[in-house]
PDB file of C-alpha atoms and ligand atoms in Angstrom:
ATOM      1  CA  UNK A 105      -0.097  -0.116  -0.054  1.00 94.00           C
ATOM      2  CA  UNK A 106       1.225   3.576  -0.803  1.00 96.00           C
ATOM      3  CA  UNK A 107       1.155   6.488   1.849  1.00 97.00           C
ATOM      4  CA  UNK A 108      -2.503   7.888   0.718  1.00 96.00           C
ATOM      5  CA  UNK A 109      -3.808   4.271   0.873  1.00 97.00           C
ATOM      6  CA  UNK A 110      -2.620   4.010   4.683  1.00 98.00           C
ATOM      7  CA  UNK A 111      -3.524   6.663   5.558  1.00 98.00           C
ATOM      8  CA  UNK A 112      -7.376   6.017   3.151  1.00 97.00           C
ATOM      9  CA  UNK A 113      -7.605   2.762   5.261  1.00 98.00           C
ATOM     10  CA  UNK A 114      -6.480   3.937   8.961  1.00 98.00           C
ATOM     11  CA  UNK A 115      -8.626   7.381   8.896  1.00 98.00           C
ATOM     12  CA  UNK A 116     -12.172   5.695  10.266  1.00 98.00           C
ATOM     13  CA  UNK A 117      -9.861   5.408  12.967  1.00 98.00           C
ATOM     14  CA  UNK A 118      -8.892   9.287  12.999  1.00 98.00           C
ATOM     15  CA  UNK A 119     -12.912   9.793  12.794  1.00 98.00           C
ATOM     16  CA  UNK A 120     -13.827   7.897  15.348  1.00 98.00           C
ATOM     17  CA  UNK A 121     -10.920   9.481  17.951  1.00 98.00           C
ATOM     18  CA  UNK A 122     -11.921  13.180  16.363  1.00 97.00           C
ATOM     19  CA  UNK A 123     -15.560  12.603  16.940  1.00 98.00           C
ATOM     20  CA  UNK A 124     -15.728  12.469  20.883  1.00 97.00           C
ATOM     21  CA  UNK A 125     -14.837  16.084  20.868  1.00 96.00           C
ATOM     22  CA  UNK A 126     -17.042  17.502  19.017  1.00 96.00           C
ATOM     23  CA  UNK A 127     -20.372  15.389  20.542  1.00 97.00           C
ATOM     24  CA  UNK A 128     -18.777  14.064  24.082  1.00 97.00           C
ATOM     25  CA  UNK A 129     -20.168  15.194  27.004  1.00 97.00           C
ATOM     26  CA  UNK A 130     -23.218  14.031  29.785  1.00 98.00           C
ATOM     27  CA  UNK A 131     -22.127  10.704  32.105  1.00 98.00           C
ATOM     28  CA  UNK A 132     -18.790   9.312  32.247  1.00 98.00           C
ATOM     29  CA  UNK A 133     -18.701   5.500  30.566  1.00 98.00           C
ATOM     30  CA  UNK A 134     -16.635   4.963  33.905  1.00 98.00           C
ATOM     31  CA  UNK A 135     -20.215   6.179  36.144  1.00 98.00           C
ATOM     32  CA  UNK A 136     -17.647   8.005  38.310  1.00 98.00           C
ATOM     33  CA  UNK A 137     -15.862   4.663  39.287  1.00 98.00           C
ATOM     34  CA  UNK A 138     -13.307   4.893  41.529  1.00 98.00           C
ATOM     35  CA  UNK A 139     -10.439   2.262  42.089  1.00 98.00           C
ATOM     36  CA  UNK A 140      -8.616   1.169  45.166  1.00 97.00           C
ATOM     37  CA  UNK A 141      -6.217   3.625  44.061  1.00 97.00           C
ATOM     38  CA  UNK A 142      -8.762   6.503  44.920  1.00 97.00           C
ATOM     39  CA  UNK A 143      -8.982   7.533  41.567  1.00 98.00           C
ATOM     40  CA  UNK A 144     -11.367   7.509  38.334  1.00 98.00           C
ATOM     41  CA  UNK A 145     -11.506   4.078  36.428  1.00 98.00           C
ATOM     42  CA  UNK A 146     -11.223   6.568  33.078  1.00 98.00           C
ATOM     43  CA  UNK A 147     -12.076   9.937  34.423  1.00 98.00           C
ATOM     44  CA  UNK A 148     -14.690  12.618  33.403  1.00 98.00           C
ATOM     45  CA  UNK A 149     -13.190  12.677  29.744  1.00 98.00           C
ATOM     46  CA  UNK A 150     -14.800   9.824  29.034  1.00 98.00           C
ATOM     47  CA  UNK A 151     -18.569   9.811  27.992  1.00 98.00           C
ATOM     48  CA  UNK A 152     -20.818   7.326  26.808  1.00 98.00           C
ATOM     49  CA  UNK A 153     -21.743  10.029  24.124  1.00 98.00           C
ATOM     50  CA  UNK A 154     -18.299  10.517  23.376  1.00 98.00           C
ATOM     51  CA  UNK A 155     -18.144   7.175  22.426  1.00 98.00           C
ATOM     52  CA  UNK A 156     -20.893   5.827  20.892  1.00 98.00           C
ATOM     53  CA  UNK A 157     -20.559   8.792  18.910  1.00 98.00           C
ATOM     54  CA  UNK A 158     -16.941   8.115  17.474  1.00 98.00           C
ATOM     55  CA  UNK A 159     -18.714   4.633  17.453  1.00 98.00           C
ATOM     56  CA  UNK A 160     -21.209   5.815  14.539  1.00 98.00           C
ATOM     57  CA  UNK A 161     -19.443   8.229  12.536  1.00 98.00           C
ATOM     58  CA  UNK A 162     -16.039   6.140  12.616  1.00 98.00           C
ATOM     59  CA  UNK A 163     -17.956   3.218  11.200  1.00 98.00           C
ATOM     60  CA  UNK A 164     -19.802   6.049   8.711  1.00 98.00           C
ATOM     61  CA  UNK A 165     -17.055   7.411   6.914  1.00 98.00           C
ATOM     62  CA  UNK A 166     -15.403   3.985   6.817  1.00 98.00           C
ATOM     63  CA  UNK A 167     -18.498   3.166   4.683  1.00 98.00           C
ATOM     64  CA  UNK A 168     -18.376   6.064   2.617  1.00 98.00           C
ATOM     65  CA  UNK A 169     -14.325   5.911   2.308  1.00 98.00           C
ATOM     66  CA  UNK A 170     -14.258   1.963   1.440  1.00 97.00           C
ATOM     67  CA  UNK A 171     -17.464   2.979  -1.071  1.00 97.00           C
ATOM     68  CA  UNK A 172     -15.565   5.475  -2.910  1.00 97.00           C
ATOM     69  CA  UNK A 173     -11.867   4.567  -3.033  1.00 97.00           C
ATOM     70  CA  UNK A 174     -12.808   0.555  -4.216  1.00 94.00           C
ATOM     71  CA  UNK A 175      -8.965   0.192  -5.720  1.00 95.00           C
ATOM     72  CA  UNK A 176      -7.935   0.736  -1.834  1.00 96.00           C
ATOM     73  CA  UNK A 177      -7.871  -3.205  -0.061  1.00 96.00           C
ATOM     74  CA  UNK A 178      -9.141  -4.667  -3.595  1.00 95.00           C
ATOM     75  CA  UNK A 179      -8.754  -8.259  -2.562  1.00 93.00           C
ATOM     76  CA  UNK A 180     -11.265  -7.507   0.937  1.00 97.00           C
ATOM     77  CA  UNK A 181     -14.497  -7.858   0.117  1.00 97.00           C
ATOM     78  CA  UNK A 182     -16.639  -4.487   0.230  1.00 97.00           C
ATOM     79  CA  UNK A 183     -18.683  -6.724   3.393  1.00 97.00           C
ATOM     80  CA  UNK A 184     -15.463  -6.580   4.837  1.00 98.00           C
ATOM     81  CA  UNK A 185     -14.404  -3.562   4.564  1.00 97.00           C
ATOM     82  CA  UNK A 186     -17.873  -2.341   5.702  1.00 98.00           C
ATOM     83  CA  UNK A 187     -16.848  -3.957   8.627  1.00 98.00           C
ATOM     84  CA  UNK A 188     -13.014  -2.988   9.135  1.00 98.00           C
ATOM     85  CA  UNK A 189     -14.346   0.829   9.278  1.00 98.00           C
ATOM     86  CA  UNK A 190     -16.679   0.052  11.985  1.00 98.00           C
ATOM     87  CA  UNK A 191     -13.768  -2.398  13.904  1.00 98.00           C
ATOM     88  CA  UNK A 192     -11.277   0.201  13.613  1.00 98.00           C
ATOM     89  CA  UNK A 193     -13.820   2.484  15.212  1.00 98.00           C
ATOM     90  CA  UNK A 194     -14.316   0.137  17.659  1.00 98.00           C
ATOM     91  CA  UNK A 195     -10.265  -0.528  17.932  1.00 98.00           C
ATOM     92  CA  UNK A 196      -9.537   3.162  18.798  1.00 98.00           C
ATOM     93  CA  UNK A 197     -12.299   3.871  21.234  1.00 98.00           C
ATOM     94  CA  UNK A 198     -11.421   0.887  23.486  1.00 98.00           C
ATOM     95  CA  UNK A 199      -7.566   1.930  22.659  1.00 98.00           C
ATOM     96  CA  UNK A 200      -8.426   5.710  23.775  1.00 98.00           C
ATOM     97  CA  UNK A 201     -10.168   3.941  26.878  1.00 98.00           C
ATOM     98  CA  UNK A 202      -7.665   2.480  27.551  1.00 98.00           C
ATOM     99  CA  UNK A 203      -4.490   5.200  27.142  1.00 98.00           C
ATOM    100  CA  UNK A 204      -7.100   6.625  30.418  1.00 98.00           C
ATOM    101  CA  UNK A 205      -7.015   3.832  31.680  1.00 98.00           C
ATOM    102  CA  UNK A 206      -3.047   3.756  32.233  1.00 98.00           C
ATOM    103  CA  UNK A 207      -3.047   7.773  32.977  1.00 98.00           C
ATOM    104  CA  UNK A 208      -5.344   7.979  36.074  1.00 98.00           C
ATOM    105  CA  UNK A 209      -3.148   4.358  37.480  1.00 98.00           C
ATOM    106  CA  UNK A 210      -0.637   6.172  36.710  1.00 98.00           C
ATOM    107  CA  UNK A 211      -1.374   9.373  38.682  1.00 97.00           C
ATOM    108  CA  UNK A 212      -2.312  11.333  34.996  1.00 97.00           C
ATOM    109  CA  UNK A 213      -5.865  13.856  36.127  1.00 97.00           C
ATOM    110  CA  UNK A 214      -8.603  13.888  33.257  1.00 97.00           C
ATOM    111  CA  UNK A 215      -7.096  16.128  30.372  1.00 95.00           C
ATOM    112  CA  UNK A 216      -3.735  16.143  31.348  1.00 96.00           C
ATOM    113  CA  UNK A 217      -1.313  15.722  28.586  1.00 95.00           C
ATOM    114  CA  UNK A 218       0.681  12.442  28.612  1.00 96.00           C
ATOM    115  CA  UNK A 219       3.115  12.063  25.786  1.00 94.00           C
ATOM    116  CA  UNK A 220       2.936   8.460  23.735  1.00 95.00           C
ATOM    117  CA  UNK A 221       0.467   7.725  25.908  1.00 96.00           C
ATOM    118  CA  UNK A 222      -2.479  10.048  24.638  1.00 96.00           C
ATOM    119  CA  UNK A 223      -1.889  10.128  20.749  1.00 96.00           C
ATOM    120  CA  UNK A 224      -0.378   5.402  20.753  1.00 97.00           C
ATOM    121  CA  UNK A 225      -2.872   4.040  22.784  1.00 98.00           C
ATOM    122  CA  UNK A 226      -5.594   4.214  20.274  1.00 98.00           C
ATOM    123  CA  UNK A 227      -3.971   3.724  17.008  1.00 98.00           C
ATOM    124  CA  UNK A 228      -2.205   0.314  18.056  1.00 98.00           C
ATOM    125  CA  UNK A 229      -5.876  -0.823  19.078  1.00 98.00           C
ATOM    126  CA  UNK A 230      -7.492  -0.352  16.115  1.00 98.00           C
ATOM    127  CA  UNK A 231      -4.574  -1.791  14.429  1.00 98.00           C
ATOM    128  CA  UNK A 232      -4.473  -5.300  16.554  1.00 98.00           C
ATOM    129  CA  UNK A 233      -8.754  -5.179  16.108  1.00 98.00           C
ATOM    130  CA  UNK A 234      -8.251  -5.146  12.042  1.00 98.00           C
ATOM    131  CA  UNK A 235      -5.507  -7.561  12.189  1.00 98.00           C
ATOM    132  CA  UNK A 236      -7.782  -9.723  14.317  1.00 98.00           C
ATOM    133  CA  UNK A 237     -10.233  -9.028  11.340  1.00 98.00           C
ATOM    134  CA  UNK A 238      -8.919  -9.145   8.401  1.00 98.00           C
ATOM    135  CA  UNK A 239      -5.172 -11.029   9.435  1.00 97.00           C
ATOM    136  CA  UNK A 240      -3.452 -10.407   5.622  1.00 96.00           C
ATOM    137  CA  UNK A 241      -4.034  -6.019   6.504  1.00 97.00           C
ATOM    138  CA  UNK A 242      -0.969  -6.232   8.789  1.00 97.00           C
ATOM    139  CA  UNK A 243       1.574  -7.560   5.619  1.00 96.00           C
ATOM    140  CA  UNK A 244      -0.628  -5.574   3.717  1.00 97.00           C
ATOM    141  CA  UNK A 245       0.190  -2.617   5.790  1.00 98.00           C
ATOM    142  CA  UNK A 246       4.229  -3.925   6.409  1.00 97.00           C
ATOM    143  CA  UNK A 247       6.509  -2.801   8.984  1.00 97.00           C
ATOM    144  CA  UNK A 248       7.645   0.758   7.047  1.00 97.00           C
ATOM    145  CA  UNK A 249       3.189   1.436   6.754  1.00 98.00           C
ATOM    146  CA  UNK A 250       3.482   0.273  10.359  1.00 97.00           C
ATOM    147  CA  UNK A 251       5.352   2.541  11.565  1.00 97.00           C
ATOM    148  CA  UNK A 252       4.679   5.690   8.465  1.00 98.00           C
ATOM    149  CA  UNK A 253       1.029   4.887  10.350  1.00 98.00           C
ATOM    150  CA  UNK A 254       2.298   6.078  14.101  1.00 98.00           C
ATOM    151  CA  UNK A 255       4.836   8.772  12.830  1.00 98.00           C
ATOM    152  CA  UNK A 256       1.575  10.378  10.914  1.00 98.00           C
ATOM    153  CA  UNK A 257      -0.754   9.728  14.138  1.00 98.00           C
ATOM    154  CA  UNK A 258       2.090  11.843  16.885  1.00 97.00           C
ATOM    155  CA  UNK A 259       2.299  14.515  14.420  1.00 97.00           C
ATOM    156  CA  UNK A 260      -1.976  14.373  13.208  1.00 96.00           C
ATOM    157  CA  UNK A 261      -2.744  14.638  16.974  1.00 95.00           C
ATOM    158  CA  UNK A 262      -0.198  17.174  17.631  1.00 94.00           C
ATOM    159  CA  UNK A 263      -1.851  19.578  14.895  1.00 95.00           C
ATOM    160  CA  UNK A 264      -5.231  18.539  14.790  1.00 94.00           C
ATOM    161  CA  UNK A 265      -5.109  19.185  18.810  1.00 93.00           C
ATOM    162  CA  UNK A 266      -3.887  22.913  18.571  1.00 94.00           C
ATOM    163  CA  UNK A 267      -6.019  23.702  15.597  1.00 94.00           C
ATOM    164  CA  UNK A 268      -9.091  22.383  17.538  1.00 92.00           C
ATOM    165  CA  UNK A 269      -7.763  24.946  20.741  1.00 93.00           C
ATOM    166  CA  UNK A 270      -8.409  27.510  18.176  1.00 94.00           C
ATOM    167  CA  UNK A 271     -11.628  27.051  17.137  1.00 93.00           C
ATOM    168  CA  UNK A 272     -12.257  26.811  21.168  1.00 92.00           C
ATOM    169  CA  UNK A 273     -13.383  23.356  20.672  1.00 92.00           C
ATOM    170  CA  UNK A 274     -10.597  22.106  23.426  1.00 91.00           C
ATOM    171  CA  UNK A 275      -9.745  23.977  26.484  1.00 91.00           C
ATOM    172  CA  UNK A 276      -6.389  23.008  26.101  1.00 92.00           C
ATOM    173  CA  UNK A 277      -3.805  23.185  22.600  1.00 91.00           C
ATOM    174  CA  UNK A 278      -3.295  19.276  23.756  1.00 90.00           C
TER     175      UNK A 278
HETATM  176  N1  CTP B 238     -14.482  12.538  23.930  1.00 92.45           N
HETATM  177  C1  CTP B 238     -15.702  12.057  25.384  1.00 92.45           C
HETATM  178  N2  CTP B 238     -15.721  10.384  25.225  1.00 92.45           N
HETATM  179  C2  CTP B 238     -14.637   9.879  25.222  1.00 92.45           C
HETATM  180  C3  CTP B 238     -13.657  10.320  24.226  1.00 92.45           C
HETATM  181  C4  CTP B 238     -13.316  11.517  24.526  1.00 92.45           C
HETATM  182  O1  CTP B 238     -16.553  12.387  25.226  1.00 92.45           O
HETATM  183  N3  CTP B 238     -14.814   8.445  25.114  1.00 92.45           N
HETATM  184  C5  CTP B 238     -13.940  14.207  24.871  1.00 92.45           C
HETATM  185  C6  CTP B 238     -13.847  14.699  26.346  1.00 92.45           C
HETATM  186  O2  CTP B 238     -14.697  16.156  26.639  1.00 92.45           O
HETATM  187  C7  CTP B 238     -12.454  14.517  26.452  1.00 92.45           C
HETATM  188  C8  CTP B 238     -12.174  15.264  24.706  1.00 92.45           C
HETATM  189  O3  CTP B 238     -13.564  14.661  23.982  1.00 92.45           O
HETATM  190  O4  CTP B 238     -12.820  16.187  27.262  1.00 92.45           O
HETATM  191  C9  CTP B 238     -10.987  14.775  24.547  1.00 92.45           C
HETATM  192  O5  CTP B 238     -10.692  13.914  24.224  1.00 92.45           O
HETATM  193  P1  CTP B 238      -9.216  13.599  25.916  1.00 92.45           P
HETATM  194  O6  CTP B 238      -8.143  13.714  25.217  1.00 92.45           O
HETATM  195  O7  CTP B 238      -9.192  11.404  24.540  1.00 92.45           O
HETATM  196  O8  CTP B 238      -9.272  13.538  26.781  1.00 92.45           O
HETATM  197  P2  CTP B 238      -8.947  13.949  28.146  1.00 92.45           P
HETATM  198  O9  CTP B 238      -9.904  15.354  28.754  1.00 92.45           O
HETATM  199  O10 CTP B 238      -7.947  14.776  27.578  1.00 92.45           O
HETATM  200  O11 CTP B 238      -8.835  12.493  29.458  1.00 92.45           O
HETATM  201  P3  CTP B 238      -7.669  11.846  29.470  1.00 92.45           P
HETATM  202  O12 CTP B 238      -6.674  12.477  30.530  1.00 92.45           O
HETATM  203  O13 CTP B 238      -8.428  10.608  30.264  1.00 92.45           O
HETATM  204  O14 CTP B 238      -7.441  11.372  28.035  1.00 92.45           O
HETATM  205 MG1   MG B 239      -6.984  15.207  26.755  1.00 92.45          MG
END
């Protein structure tokens, strides 16, 4: 896969990760639960509406992407690619929760920045789940593609958060 194809395939995970910033509000997904360390399971930054908005919009973006770019992943069936959008989104949202879980265990407060734990868990889990669903995807992306996606994600995460801050969508530029 070339760089543009790599970007196209991974895009639903980005959409799933970004949607909660716009739509997340209300009840936290951990319902306020604290663990024995006295810290929240995930914290107020992870909401039920945020999670499901990401799942719906990420999956929808996959539909739009894979219906329009049929030349990407030619030997994967269309129906599998449509489910792939959902799998990438689910992985991204679960990975994001996992990242917050670790931040809380390390004593990092909700919304405080933490290099790599803010940027990587969502993309790693999205990739992992998608490889579980379509094993050939791992070899199609390959080592180089994998590290390209990681680097691109770190860059885009930083850039989009700064933009979201100036658009007043986020209170902090990270
Ligand atoms: N968000 C949400 N539900 C989610 C994920 C994110 O509502 N499942 C929203 C929240 O408003 C959150 C914002 O998107 O504040 C930015 O997400 P993120 O940076 O991942 O959360 P943080 O508030 O920084 O919390 P944490 O420290 O746990 O990462
Ligand atoms: Mg954050």
